[in-house]
Tab-separated table of C-alpha atoms in Angstrom:
chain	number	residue	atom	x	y	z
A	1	UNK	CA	-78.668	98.614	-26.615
A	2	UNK	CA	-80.666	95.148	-25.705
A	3	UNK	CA	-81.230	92.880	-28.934
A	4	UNK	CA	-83.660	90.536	-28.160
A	5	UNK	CA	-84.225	87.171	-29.905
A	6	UNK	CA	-86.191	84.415	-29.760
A	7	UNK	CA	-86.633	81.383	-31.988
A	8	UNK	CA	-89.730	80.026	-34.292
A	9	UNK	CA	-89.708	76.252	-33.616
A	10	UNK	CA	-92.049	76.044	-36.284
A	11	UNK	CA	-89.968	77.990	-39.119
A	12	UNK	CA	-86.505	77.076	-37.069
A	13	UNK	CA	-85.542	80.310	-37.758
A	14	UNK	CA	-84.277	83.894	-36.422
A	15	UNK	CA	-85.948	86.693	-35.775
A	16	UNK	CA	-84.779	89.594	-34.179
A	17	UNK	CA	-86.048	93.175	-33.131
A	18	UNK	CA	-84.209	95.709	-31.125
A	19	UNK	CA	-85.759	96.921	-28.053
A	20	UNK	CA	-85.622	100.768	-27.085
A	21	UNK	CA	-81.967	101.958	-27.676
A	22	UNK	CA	-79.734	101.906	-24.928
A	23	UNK	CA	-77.023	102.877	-27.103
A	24	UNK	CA	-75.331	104.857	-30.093
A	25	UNK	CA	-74.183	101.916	-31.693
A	26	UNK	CA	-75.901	100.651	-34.714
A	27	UNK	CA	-78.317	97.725	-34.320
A	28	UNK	CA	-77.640	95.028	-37.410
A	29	UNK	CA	-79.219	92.207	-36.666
A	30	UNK	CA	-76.731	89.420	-35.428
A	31	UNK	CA	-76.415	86.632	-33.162
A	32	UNK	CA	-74.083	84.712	-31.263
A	33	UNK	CA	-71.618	82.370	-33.277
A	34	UNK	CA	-72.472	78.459	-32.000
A	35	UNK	CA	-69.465	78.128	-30.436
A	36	UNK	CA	-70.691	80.945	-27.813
A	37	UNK	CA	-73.145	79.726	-25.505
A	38	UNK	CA	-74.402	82.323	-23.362
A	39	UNK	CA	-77.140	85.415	-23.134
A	40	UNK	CA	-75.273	88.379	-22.206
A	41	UNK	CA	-78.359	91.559	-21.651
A	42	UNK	CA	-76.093	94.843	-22.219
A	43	UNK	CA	-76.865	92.981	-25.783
A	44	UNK	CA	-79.196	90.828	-25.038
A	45	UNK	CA	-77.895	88.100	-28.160
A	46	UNK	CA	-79.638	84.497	-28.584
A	47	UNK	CA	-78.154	82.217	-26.441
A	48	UNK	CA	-76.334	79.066	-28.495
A	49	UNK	CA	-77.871	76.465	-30.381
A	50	UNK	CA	-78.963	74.538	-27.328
A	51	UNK	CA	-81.150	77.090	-26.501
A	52	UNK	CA	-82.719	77.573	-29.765
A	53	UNK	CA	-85.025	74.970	-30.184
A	54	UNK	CA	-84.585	73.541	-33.445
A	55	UNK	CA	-86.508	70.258	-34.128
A	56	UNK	CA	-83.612	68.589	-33.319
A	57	UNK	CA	-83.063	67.999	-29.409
A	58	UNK	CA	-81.374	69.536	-26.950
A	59	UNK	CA	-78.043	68.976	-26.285
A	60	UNK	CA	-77.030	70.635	-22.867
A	61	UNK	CA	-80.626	69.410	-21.377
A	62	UNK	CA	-81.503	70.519	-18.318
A	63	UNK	CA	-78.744	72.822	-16.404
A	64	UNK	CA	-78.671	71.957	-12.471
A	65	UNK	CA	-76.076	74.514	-11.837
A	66	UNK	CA	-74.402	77.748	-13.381
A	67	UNK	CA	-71.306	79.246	-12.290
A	68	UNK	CA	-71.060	83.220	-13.157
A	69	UNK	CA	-67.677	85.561	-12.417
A	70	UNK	CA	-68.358	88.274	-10.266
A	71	UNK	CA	-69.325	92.127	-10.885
A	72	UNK	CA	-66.201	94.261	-12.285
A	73	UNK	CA	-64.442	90.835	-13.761
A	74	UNK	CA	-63.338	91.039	-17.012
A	75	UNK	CA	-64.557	88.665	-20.433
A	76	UNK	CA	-63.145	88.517	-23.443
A	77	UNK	CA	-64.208	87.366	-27.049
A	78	UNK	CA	-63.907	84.110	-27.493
A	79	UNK	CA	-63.028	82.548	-23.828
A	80	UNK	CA	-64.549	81.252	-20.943
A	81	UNK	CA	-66.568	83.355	-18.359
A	82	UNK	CA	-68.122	80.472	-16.596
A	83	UNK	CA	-69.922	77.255	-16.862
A	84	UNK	CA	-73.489	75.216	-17.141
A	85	UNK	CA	-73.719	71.543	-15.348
A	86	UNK	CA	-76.251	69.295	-16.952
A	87	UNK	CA	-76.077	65.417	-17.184
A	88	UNK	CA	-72.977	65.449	-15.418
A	89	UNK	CA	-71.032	67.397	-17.731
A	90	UNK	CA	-69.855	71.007	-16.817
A	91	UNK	CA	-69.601	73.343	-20.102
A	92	UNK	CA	-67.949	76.459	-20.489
A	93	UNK	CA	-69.786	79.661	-21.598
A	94	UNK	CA	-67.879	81.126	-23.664
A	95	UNK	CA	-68.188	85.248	-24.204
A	96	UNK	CA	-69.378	86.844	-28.007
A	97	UNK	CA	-67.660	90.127	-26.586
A	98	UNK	CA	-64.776	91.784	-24.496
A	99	UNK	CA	-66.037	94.008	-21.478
A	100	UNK	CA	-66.433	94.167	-17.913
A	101	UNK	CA	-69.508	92.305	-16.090
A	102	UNK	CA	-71.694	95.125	-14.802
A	103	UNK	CA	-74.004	92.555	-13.693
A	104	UNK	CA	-74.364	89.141	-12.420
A	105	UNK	CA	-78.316	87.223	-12.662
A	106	UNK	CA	-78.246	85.854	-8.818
A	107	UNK	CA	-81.411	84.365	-9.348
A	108	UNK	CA	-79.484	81.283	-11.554
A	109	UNK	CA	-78.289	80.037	-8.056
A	110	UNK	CA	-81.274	79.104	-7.142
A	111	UNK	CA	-83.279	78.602	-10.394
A	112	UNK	CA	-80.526	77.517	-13.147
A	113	UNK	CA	-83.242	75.686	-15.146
A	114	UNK	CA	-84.147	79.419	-15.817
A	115	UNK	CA	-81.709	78.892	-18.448
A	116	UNK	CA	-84.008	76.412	-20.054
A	117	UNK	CA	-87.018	77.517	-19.603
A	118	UNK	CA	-86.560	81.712	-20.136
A	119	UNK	CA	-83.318	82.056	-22.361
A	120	UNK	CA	-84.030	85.235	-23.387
A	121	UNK	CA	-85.889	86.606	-20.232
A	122	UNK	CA	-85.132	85.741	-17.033
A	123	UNK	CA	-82.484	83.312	-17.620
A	124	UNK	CA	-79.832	86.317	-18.603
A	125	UNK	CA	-76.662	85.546	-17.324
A	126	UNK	CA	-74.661	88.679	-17.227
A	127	UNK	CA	-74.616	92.104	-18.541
A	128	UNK	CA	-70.895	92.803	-19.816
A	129	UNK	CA	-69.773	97.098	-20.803
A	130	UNK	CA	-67.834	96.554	-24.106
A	131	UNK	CA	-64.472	97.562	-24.248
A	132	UNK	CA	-64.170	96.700	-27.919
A	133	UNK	CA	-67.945	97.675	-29.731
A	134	UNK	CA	-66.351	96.780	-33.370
A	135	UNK	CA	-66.353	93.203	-32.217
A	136	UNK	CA	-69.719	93.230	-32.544
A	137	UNK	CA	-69.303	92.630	-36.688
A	138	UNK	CA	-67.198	89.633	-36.215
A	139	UNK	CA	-70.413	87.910	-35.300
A	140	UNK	CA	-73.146	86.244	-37.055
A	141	UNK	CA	-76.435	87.429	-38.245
A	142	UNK	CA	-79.597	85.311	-38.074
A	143	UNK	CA	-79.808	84.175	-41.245
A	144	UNK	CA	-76.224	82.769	-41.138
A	145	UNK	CA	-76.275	81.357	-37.758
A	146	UNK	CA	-78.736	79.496	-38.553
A	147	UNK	CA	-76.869	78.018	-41.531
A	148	UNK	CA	-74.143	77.340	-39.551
A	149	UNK	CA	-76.221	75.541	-37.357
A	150	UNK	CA	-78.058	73.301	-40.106
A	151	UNK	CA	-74.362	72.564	-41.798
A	152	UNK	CA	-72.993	72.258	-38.351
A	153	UNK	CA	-75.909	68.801	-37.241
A	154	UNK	CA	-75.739	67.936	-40.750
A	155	UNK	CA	-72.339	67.154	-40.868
A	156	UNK	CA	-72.609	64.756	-37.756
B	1	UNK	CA	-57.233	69.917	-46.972
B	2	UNK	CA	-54.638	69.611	-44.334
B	3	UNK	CA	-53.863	66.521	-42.300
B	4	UNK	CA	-54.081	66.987	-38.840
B	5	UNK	CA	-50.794	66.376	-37.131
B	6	UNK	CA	-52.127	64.507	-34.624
B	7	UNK	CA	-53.128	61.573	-37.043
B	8	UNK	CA	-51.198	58.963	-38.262
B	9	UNK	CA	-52.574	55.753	-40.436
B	10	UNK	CA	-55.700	57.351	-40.232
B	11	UNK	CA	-56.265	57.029	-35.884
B	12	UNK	CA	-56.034	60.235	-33.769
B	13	UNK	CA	-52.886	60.021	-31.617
B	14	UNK	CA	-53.429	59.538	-27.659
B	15	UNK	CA	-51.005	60.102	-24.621
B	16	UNK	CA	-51.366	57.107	-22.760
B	17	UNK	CA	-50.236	57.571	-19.380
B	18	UNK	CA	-50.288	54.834	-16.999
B	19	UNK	CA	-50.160	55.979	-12.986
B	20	UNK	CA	-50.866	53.784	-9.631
B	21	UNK	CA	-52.126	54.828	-6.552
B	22	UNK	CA	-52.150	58.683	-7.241
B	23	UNK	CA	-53.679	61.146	-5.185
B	24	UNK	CA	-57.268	61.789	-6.506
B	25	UNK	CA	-56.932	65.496	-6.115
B	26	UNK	CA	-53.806	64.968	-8.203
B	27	UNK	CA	-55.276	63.106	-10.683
B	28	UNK	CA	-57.716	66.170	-11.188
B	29	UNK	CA	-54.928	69.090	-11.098
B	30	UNK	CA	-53.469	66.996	-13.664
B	31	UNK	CA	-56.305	66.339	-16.108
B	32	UNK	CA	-57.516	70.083	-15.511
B	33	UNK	CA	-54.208	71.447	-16.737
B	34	UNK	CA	-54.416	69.043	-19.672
B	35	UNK	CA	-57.589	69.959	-20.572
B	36	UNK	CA	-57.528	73.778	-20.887
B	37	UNK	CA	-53.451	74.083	-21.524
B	38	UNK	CA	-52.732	71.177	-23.694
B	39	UNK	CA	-53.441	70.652	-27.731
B	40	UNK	CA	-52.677	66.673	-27.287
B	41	UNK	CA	-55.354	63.882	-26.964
B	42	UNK	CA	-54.552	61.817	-23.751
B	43	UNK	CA	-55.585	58.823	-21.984
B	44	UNK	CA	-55.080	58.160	-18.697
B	45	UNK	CA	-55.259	55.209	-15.936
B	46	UNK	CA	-54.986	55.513	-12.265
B	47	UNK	CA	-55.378	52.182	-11.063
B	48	UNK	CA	-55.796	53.115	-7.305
B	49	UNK	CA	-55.470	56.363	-4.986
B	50	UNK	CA	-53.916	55.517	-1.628
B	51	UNK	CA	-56.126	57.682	0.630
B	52	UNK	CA	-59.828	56.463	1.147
B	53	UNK	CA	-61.076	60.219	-0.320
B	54	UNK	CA	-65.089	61.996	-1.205
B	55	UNK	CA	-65.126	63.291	-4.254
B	56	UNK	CA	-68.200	65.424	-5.193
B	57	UNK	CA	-69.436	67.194	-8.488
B	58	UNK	CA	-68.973	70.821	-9.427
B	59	UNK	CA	-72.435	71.578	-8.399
B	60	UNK	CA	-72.591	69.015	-4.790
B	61	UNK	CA	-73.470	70.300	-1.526
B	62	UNK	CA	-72.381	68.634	1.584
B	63	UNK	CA	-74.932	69.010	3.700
B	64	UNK	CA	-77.284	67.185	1.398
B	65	UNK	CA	-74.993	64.662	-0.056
B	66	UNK	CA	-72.611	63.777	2.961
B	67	UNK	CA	-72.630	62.152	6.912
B	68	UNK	CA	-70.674	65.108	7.825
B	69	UNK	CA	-70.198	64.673	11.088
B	70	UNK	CA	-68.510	60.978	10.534
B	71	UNK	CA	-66.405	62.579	7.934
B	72	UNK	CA	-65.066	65.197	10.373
B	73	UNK	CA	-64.837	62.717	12.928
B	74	UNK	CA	-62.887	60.240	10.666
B	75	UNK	CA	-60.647	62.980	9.073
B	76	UNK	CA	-62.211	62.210	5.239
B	77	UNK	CA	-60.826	64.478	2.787
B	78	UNK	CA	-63.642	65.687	0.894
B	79	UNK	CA	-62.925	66.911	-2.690
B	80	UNK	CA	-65.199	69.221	-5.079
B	81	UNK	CA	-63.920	68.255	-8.911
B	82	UNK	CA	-64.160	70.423	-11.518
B	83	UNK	CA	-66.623	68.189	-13.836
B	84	UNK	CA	-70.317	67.812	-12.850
B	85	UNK	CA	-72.180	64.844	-11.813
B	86	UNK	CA	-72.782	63.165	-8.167
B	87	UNK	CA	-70.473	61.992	-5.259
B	88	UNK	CA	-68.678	58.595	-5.061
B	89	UNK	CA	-65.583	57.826	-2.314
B	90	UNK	CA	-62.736	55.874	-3.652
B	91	UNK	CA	-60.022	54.412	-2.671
B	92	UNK	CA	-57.336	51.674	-3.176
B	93	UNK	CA	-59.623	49.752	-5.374
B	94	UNK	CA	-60.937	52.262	-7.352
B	95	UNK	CA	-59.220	52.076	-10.550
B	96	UNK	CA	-59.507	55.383	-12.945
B	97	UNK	CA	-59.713	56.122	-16.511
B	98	UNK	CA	-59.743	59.361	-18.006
B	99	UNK	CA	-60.426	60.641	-21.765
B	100	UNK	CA	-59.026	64.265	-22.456
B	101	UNK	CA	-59.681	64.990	-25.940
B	102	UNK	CA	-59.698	67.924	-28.858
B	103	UNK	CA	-63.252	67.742	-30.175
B	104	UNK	CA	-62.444	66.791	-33.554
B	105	UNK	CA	-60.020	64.154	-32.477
B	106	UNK	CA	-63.342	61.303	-32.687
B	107	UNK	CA	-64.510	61.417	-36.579
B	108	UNK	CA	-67.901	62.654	-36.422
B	109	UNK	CA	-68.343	63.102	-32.249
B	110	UNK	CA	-70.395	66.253	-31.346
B	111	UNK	CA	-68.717	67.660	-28.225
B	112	UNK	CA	-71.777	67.679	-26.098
B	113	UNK	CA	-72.553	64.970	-23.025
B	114	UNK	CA	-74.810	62.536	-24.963
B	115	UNK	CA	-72.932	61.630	-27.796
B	116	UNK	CA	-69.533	61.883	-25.314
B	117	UNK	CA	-71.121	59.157	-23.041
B	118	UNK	CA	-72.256	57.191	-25.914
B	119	UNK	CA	-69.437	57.011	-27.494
B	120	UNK	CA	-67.750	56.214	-24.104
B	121	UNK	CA	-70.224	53.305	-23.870
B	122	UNK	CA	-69.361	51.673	-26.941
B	123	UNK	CA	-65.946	51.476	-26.585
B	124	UNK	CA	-66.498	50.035	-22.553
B	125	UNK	CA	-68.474	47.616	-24.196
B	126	UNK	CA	-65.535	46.128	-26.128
B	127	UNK	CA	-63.396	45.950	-22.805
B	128	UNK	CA	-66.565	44.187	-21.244
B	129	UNK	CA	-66.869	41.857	-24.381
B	130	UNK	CA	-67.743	38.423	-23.484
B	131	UNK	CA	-67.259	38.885	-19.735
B	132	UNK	CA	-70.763	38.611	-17.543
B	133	UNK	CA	-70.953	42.859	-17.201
B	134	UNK	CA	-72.414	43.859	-20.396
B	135	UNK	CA	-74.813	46.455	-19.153
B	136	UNK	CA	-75.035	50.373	-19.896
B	137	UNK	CA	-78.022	51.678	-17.411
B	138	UNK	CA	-80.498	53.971	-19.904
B	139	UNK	CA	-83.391	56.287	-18.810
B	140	UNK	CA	-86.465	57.362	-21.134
B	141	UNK	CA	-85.900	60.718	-22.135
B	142	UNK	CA	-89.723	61.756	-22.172
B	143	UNK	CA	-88.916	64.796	-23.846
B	144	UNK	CA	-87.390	63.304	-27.072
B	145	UNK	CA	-89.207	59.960	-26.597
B	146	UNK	CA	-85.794	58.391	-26.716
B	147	UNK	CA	-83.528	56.150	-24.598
B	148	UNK	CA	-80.839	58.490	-23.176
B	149	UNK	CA	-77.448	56.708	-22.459
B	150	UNK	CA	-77.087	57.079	-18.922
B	151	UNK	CA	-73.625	56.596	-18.698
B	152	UNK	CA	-73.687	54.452	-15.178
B	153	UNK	CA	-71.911	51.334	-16.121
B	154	UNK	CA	-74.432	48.432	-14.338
B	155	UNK	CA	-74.422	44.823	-14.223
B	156	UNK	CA	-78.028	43.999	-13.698
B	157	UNK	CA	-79.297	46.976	-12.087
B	158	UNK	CA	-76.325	47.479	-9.791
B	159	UNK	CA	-73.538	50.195	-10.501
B	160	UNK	CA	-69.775	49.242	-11.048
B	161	UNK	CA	-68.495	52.772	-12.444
B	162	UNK	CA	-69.856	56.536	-13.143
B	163	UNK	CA	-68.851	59.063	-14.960
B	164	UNK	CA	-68.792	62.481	-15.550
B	165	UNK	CA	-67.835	65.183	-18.119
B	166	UNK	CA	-66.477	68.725	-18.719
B	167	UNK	CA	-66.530	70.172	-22.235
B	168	UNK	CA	-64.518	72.951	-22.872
B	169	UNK	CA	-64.667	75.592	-26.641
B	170	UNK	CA	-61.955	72.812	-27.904
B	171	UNK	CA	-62.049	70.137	-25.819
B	172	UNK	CA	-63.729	67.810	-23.540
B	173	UNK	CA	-62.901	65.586	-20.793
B	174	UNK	CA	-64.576	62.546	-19.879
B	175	UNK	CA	-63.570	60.621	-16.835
B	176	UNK	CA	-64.685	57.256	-14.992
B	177	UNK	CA	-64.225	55.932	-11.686
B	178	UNK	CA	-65.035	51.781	-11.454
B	179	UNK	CA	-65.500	49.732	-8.286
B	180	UNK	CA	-63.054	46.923	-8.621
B	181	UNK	CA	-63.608	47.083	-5.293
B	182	UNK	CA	-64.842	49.073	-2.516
B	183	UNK	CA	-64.774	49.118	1.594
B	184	UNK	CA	-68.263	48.733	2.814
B	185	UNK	CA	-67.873	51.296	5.880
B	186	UNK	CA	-66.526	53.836	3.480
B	187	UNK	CA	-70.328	53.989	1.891
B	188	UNK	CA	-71.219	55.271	5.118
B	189	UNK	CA	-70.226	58.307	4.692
B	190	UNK	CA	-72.777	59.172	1.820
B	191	UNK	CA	-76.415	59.743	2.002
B	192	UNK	CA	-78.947	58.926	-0.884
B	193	UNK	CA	-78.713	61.867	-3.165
B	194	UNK	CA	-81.595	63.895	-3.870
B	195	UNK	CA	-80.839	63.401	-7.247
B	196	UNK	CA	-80.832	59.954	-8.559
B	197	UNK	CA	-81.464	58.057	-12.066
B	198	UNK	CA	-84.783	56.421	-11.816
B	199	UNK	CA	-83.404	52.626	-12.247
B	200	UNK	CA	-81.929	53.309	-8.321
B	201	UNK	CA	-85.094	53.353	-6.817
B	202	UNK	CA	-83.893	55.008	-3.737
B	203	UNK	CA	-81.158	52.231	-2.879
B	204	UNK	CA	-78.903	53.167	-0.311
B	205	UNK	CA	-75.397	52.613	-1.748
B	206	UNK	CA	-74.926	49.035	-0.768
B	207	UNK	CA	-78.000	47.948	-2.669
B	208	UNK	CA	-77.457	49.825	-5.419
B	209	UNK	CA	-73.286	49.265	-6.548
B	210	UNK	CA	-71.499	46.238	-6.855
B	211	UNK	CA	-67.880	45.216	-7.345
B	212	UNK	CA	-66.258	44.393	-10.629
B	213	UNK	CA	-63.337	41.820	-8.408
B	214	UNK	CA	-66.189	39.263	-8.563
B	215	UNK	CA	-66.230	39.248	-12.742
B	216	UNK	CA	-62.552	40.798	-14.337
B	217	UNK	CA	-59.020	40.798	-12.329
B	218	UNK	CA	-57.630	44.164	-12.761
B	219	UNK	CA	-55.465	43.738	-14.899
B	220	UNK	CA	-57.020	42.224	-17.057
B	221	UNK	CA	-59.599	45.225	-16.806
B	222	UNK	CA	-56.614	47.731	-17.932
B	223	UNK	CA	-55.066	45.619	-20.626
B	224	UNK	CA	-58.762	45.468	-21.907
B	225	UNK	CA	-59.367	49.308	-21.888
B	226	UNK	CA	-56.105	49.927	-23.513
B	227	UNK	CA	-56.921	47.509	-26.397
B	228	UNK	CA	-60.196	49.219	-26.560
B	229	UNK	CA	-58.188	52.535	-26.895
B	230	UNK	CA	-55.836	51.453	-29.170
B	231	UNK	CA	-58.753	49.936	-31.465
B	232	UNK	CA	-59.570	53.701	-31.719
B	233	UNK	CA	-56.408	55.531	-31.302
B	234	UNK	CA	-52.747	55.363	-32.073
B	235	UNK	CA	-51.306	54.926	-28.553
B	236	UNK	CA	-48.236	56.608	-27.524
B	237	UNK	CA	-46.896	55.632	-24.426
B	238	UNK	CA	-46.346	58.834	-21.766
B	239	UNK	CA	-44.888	59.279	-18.687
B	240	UNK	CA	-45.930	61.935	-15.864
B	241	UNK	CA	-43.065	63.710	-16.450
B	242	UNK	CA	-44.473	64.474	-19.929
B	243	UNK	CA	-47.458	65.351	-19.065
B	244	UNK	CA	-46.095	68.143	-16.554
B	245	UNK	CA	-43.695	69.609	-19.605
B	246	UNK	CA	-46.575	70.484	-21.399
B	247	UNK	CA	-48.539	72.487	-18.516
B	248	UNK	CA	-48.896	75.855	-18.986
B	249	UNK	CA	-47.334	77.435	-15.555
B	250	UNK	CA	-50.479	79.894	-15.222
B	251	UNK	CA	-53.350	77.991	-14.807
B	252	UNK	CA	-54.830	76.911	-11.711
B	253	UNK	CA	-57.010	74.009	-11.505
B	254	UNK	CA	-60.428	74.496	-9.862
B	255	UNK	CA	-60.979	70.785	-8.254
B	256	UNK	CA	-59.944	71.568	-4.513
B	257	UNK	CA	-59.939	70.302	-1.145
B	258	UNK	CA	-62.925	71.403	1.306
B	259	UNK	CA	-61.669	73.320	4.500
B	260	UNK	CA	-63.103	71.508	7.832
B	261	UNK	CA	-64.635	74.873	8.636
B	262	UNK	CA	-66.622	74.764	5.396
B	263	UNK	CA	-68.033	71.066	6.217
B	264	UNK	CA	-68.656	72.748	9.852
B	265	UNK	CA	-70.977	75.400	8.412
B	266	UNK	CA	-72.537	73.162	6.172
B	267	UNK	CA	-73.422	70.919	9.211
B	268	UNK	CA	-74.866	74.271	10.473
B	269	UNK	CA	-76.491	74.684	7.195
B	270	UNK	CA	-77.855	71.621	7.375
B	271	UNK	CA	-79.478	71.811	10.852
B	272	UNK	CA	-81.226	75.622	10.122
B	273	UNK	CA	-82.681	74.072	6.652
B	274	UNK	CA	-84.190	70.938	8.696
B	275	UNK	CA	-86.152	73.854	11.812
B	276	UNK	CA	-87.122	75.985	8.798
């Protein structure tokens, strides 16, 4: 199953459509939480905040570098897989789901502004096998996230 | 709503751990394990590392950043540190601070590099108060029309101290190295990065840095930063031993030394890039 996702910088909003099934799971329409950064194909899932272009601006900014695990590694919900430098700041990327990395995107070695520019093309990081498919309702769909998102700027 | 333990009067509570003439690579095992294995806010000042040492960004590569063959030749330890950014070479006068902190432990701080290094800049300016370096170098962000915070602490246009970052689910670090002072020869070793911030203007190092002796002692410089601090935070005082109970026994920090063969094939790398 690949979600894909992209964002309306006009209605700063969600929208999401499933591409031909890959999978018996079902397809609810969901994104990542905010505190996950990352676009994982296997599902493909919005990548975080920074990548959704909401008016507001961009808070990673350009990555200069990414740092992936290798095929067969594990990730689990909620922890670190890897990071993203920009602006001299490294930042982990955190993984929506437990699994094993099937795949790693080589071509962010030498084009990590892929990140930026194709977030939900080209600029896949991984592809992760779930161990653990029900963890897939602990996460957000697009109408929420992108509450979460508002309350989360507004309260700053 | 629950009171954070970790605040008393109202300030967030900070380690503050005072350390001399540390190993760099040290320094970095040390505020690695803090940041991913400890729940405390912490502060920390190295004021010094012994050995004249490179110390490059998550991301640098030698062969575009470094004279390699006058580091081999001169036995340079090169270091790759676990937070991004470019490549500086301290030494004795090199003096080190270093924020590691949970990212709700600054009322109202998004944990993402901007607002880090702005908030960073405000509270340098207090330690730099009334003394000749006032400057924080900024760039035009063209894409949001807005003057970024660069984060390269300048007097004039010349650079006394960089920084760089690494922001965690949780937490973030934040860490600056300042040129008291600095060994001319030891610039040698470092080329003109492909990379730069556009107030450089492709200055080699000497005409681009410049050494904060000739404005603050240093002492005065660290009783400054830890009034600044303490303005901010309720200081506790720590010692290394502390900071080692805390460490998780498991983790193992990323910031490592480069092998002389690895400097040898970037030399190699180097030379097959340049007849391509």
């Amino acid at each position: 199953m690949a979600l894909r996702m992209w964002a309306s910088s006009t209605a700063n909003a969600l929208k999401l459509s499933t591409s031909a099934s890959r999978s018996a799971l079902a397809s609810p329409a969901f994104s990542l939480a905010r505190s996950f950064s990352t676009v994982l194909e296997g599902f493909k899932y919005a990548s975080s905040h920074e990548w959704v272009k909401h008016d507001g601006p961009d808070h990673l900014g350009e990555v200069v570098f990414v740092e992936l695990p290798e095929e067969g590694k594990s990730v689990s919900q909620g922890n670190s897989f890897g990071a993203v430098e920009s602006v001299k700041a490294t930042s982990d990327i955190n993984s929506p789901i437990s699994g094993e990395v099937v795949e790693v995107n080589t071509k962010l070695s030498e084009s990590p502004g892929l990140i930026n520019s194709s977030p939900y093309e080209d600029g896949w990081m991984i592809k992760v096998k779930p161990s653990n498919p029900s963890e897939l309702e602990s996460l957000m769909g697009a109408k929420e996230y992108t509450k979460f998102c508002e309350e989360e700027d507004a309260s700053h | 709503m629950a009171v954070s333990q970790t605040r008393n009067l109202g300030l967030p509570l900070i380690n503050l751990l005072r350390l001399k003439g540390v190993p760099i690579l040290q320094q970095l095992h040390l505020e690695e394990r803090l940041l991913r294995t400890s729940s405390d806010n912490w502060c920390i000042i190295n004021d010094g590392t012994i050995d004249p040492t490179i110390v490059m960004g998550i991301s640098g590569k030698p062969q575009e950043l470094l004279e390699i063959e006058s580091i081999l030749r001169d036995d340079i330890p090169v270091i790759r540190r676990f937070t991004g950014g470019g490549t500086v070479i301290v030494d004795q006068g090199t003096i080190f601070v270093t924020f590691i902190c949970n990212k709700d432990a600054v009322p109202g701080l998004q944990s993402y590099p901007q607002p880090i290094m702005s908030w960073s800049s405000l509270l340098y300016k207090k330690v730099f108060q009334g003394i000749e370096i006032s400057g924080f170098a900024r760039m035009i962000d063209y894409a949001s029309c807005t003057a970024v915070v660069l984060s390269d602490y300048v007097l004039g246009d010349r650079k006394f101290g960089g920084n760089a970052q690494s922001i965690t689910k949780n937490r973030w670090v934040h860490h600056t190295s300042f040129l008291w002072d600095y060994e001319i020869s030891n610039m040698g070793y470092l080329k003109l990065p492909k990379r730069a911030p556009e107030y450089r203007q492709a200055r080699d190092h000497l005409e681009f840095i410049c050494r904060m002796k000739d404005y603050i002692s240093r002492s005065s410089f660290i009783d400054r930063t830890i009034e600044a601090v303490g303005s901010e935070f309720l200081l506790r005082s720590a010692e290394l031993e502390d900071a080692h109970c805390t460490l998780g026994s498991k983790f193992e920090p990323s910031s490592r030394l480069l092998r002389k063969q690895e400097l040898g094939e970037a030399i190699f790398k180097s030379l097959t890039a340049s007849q391509s």
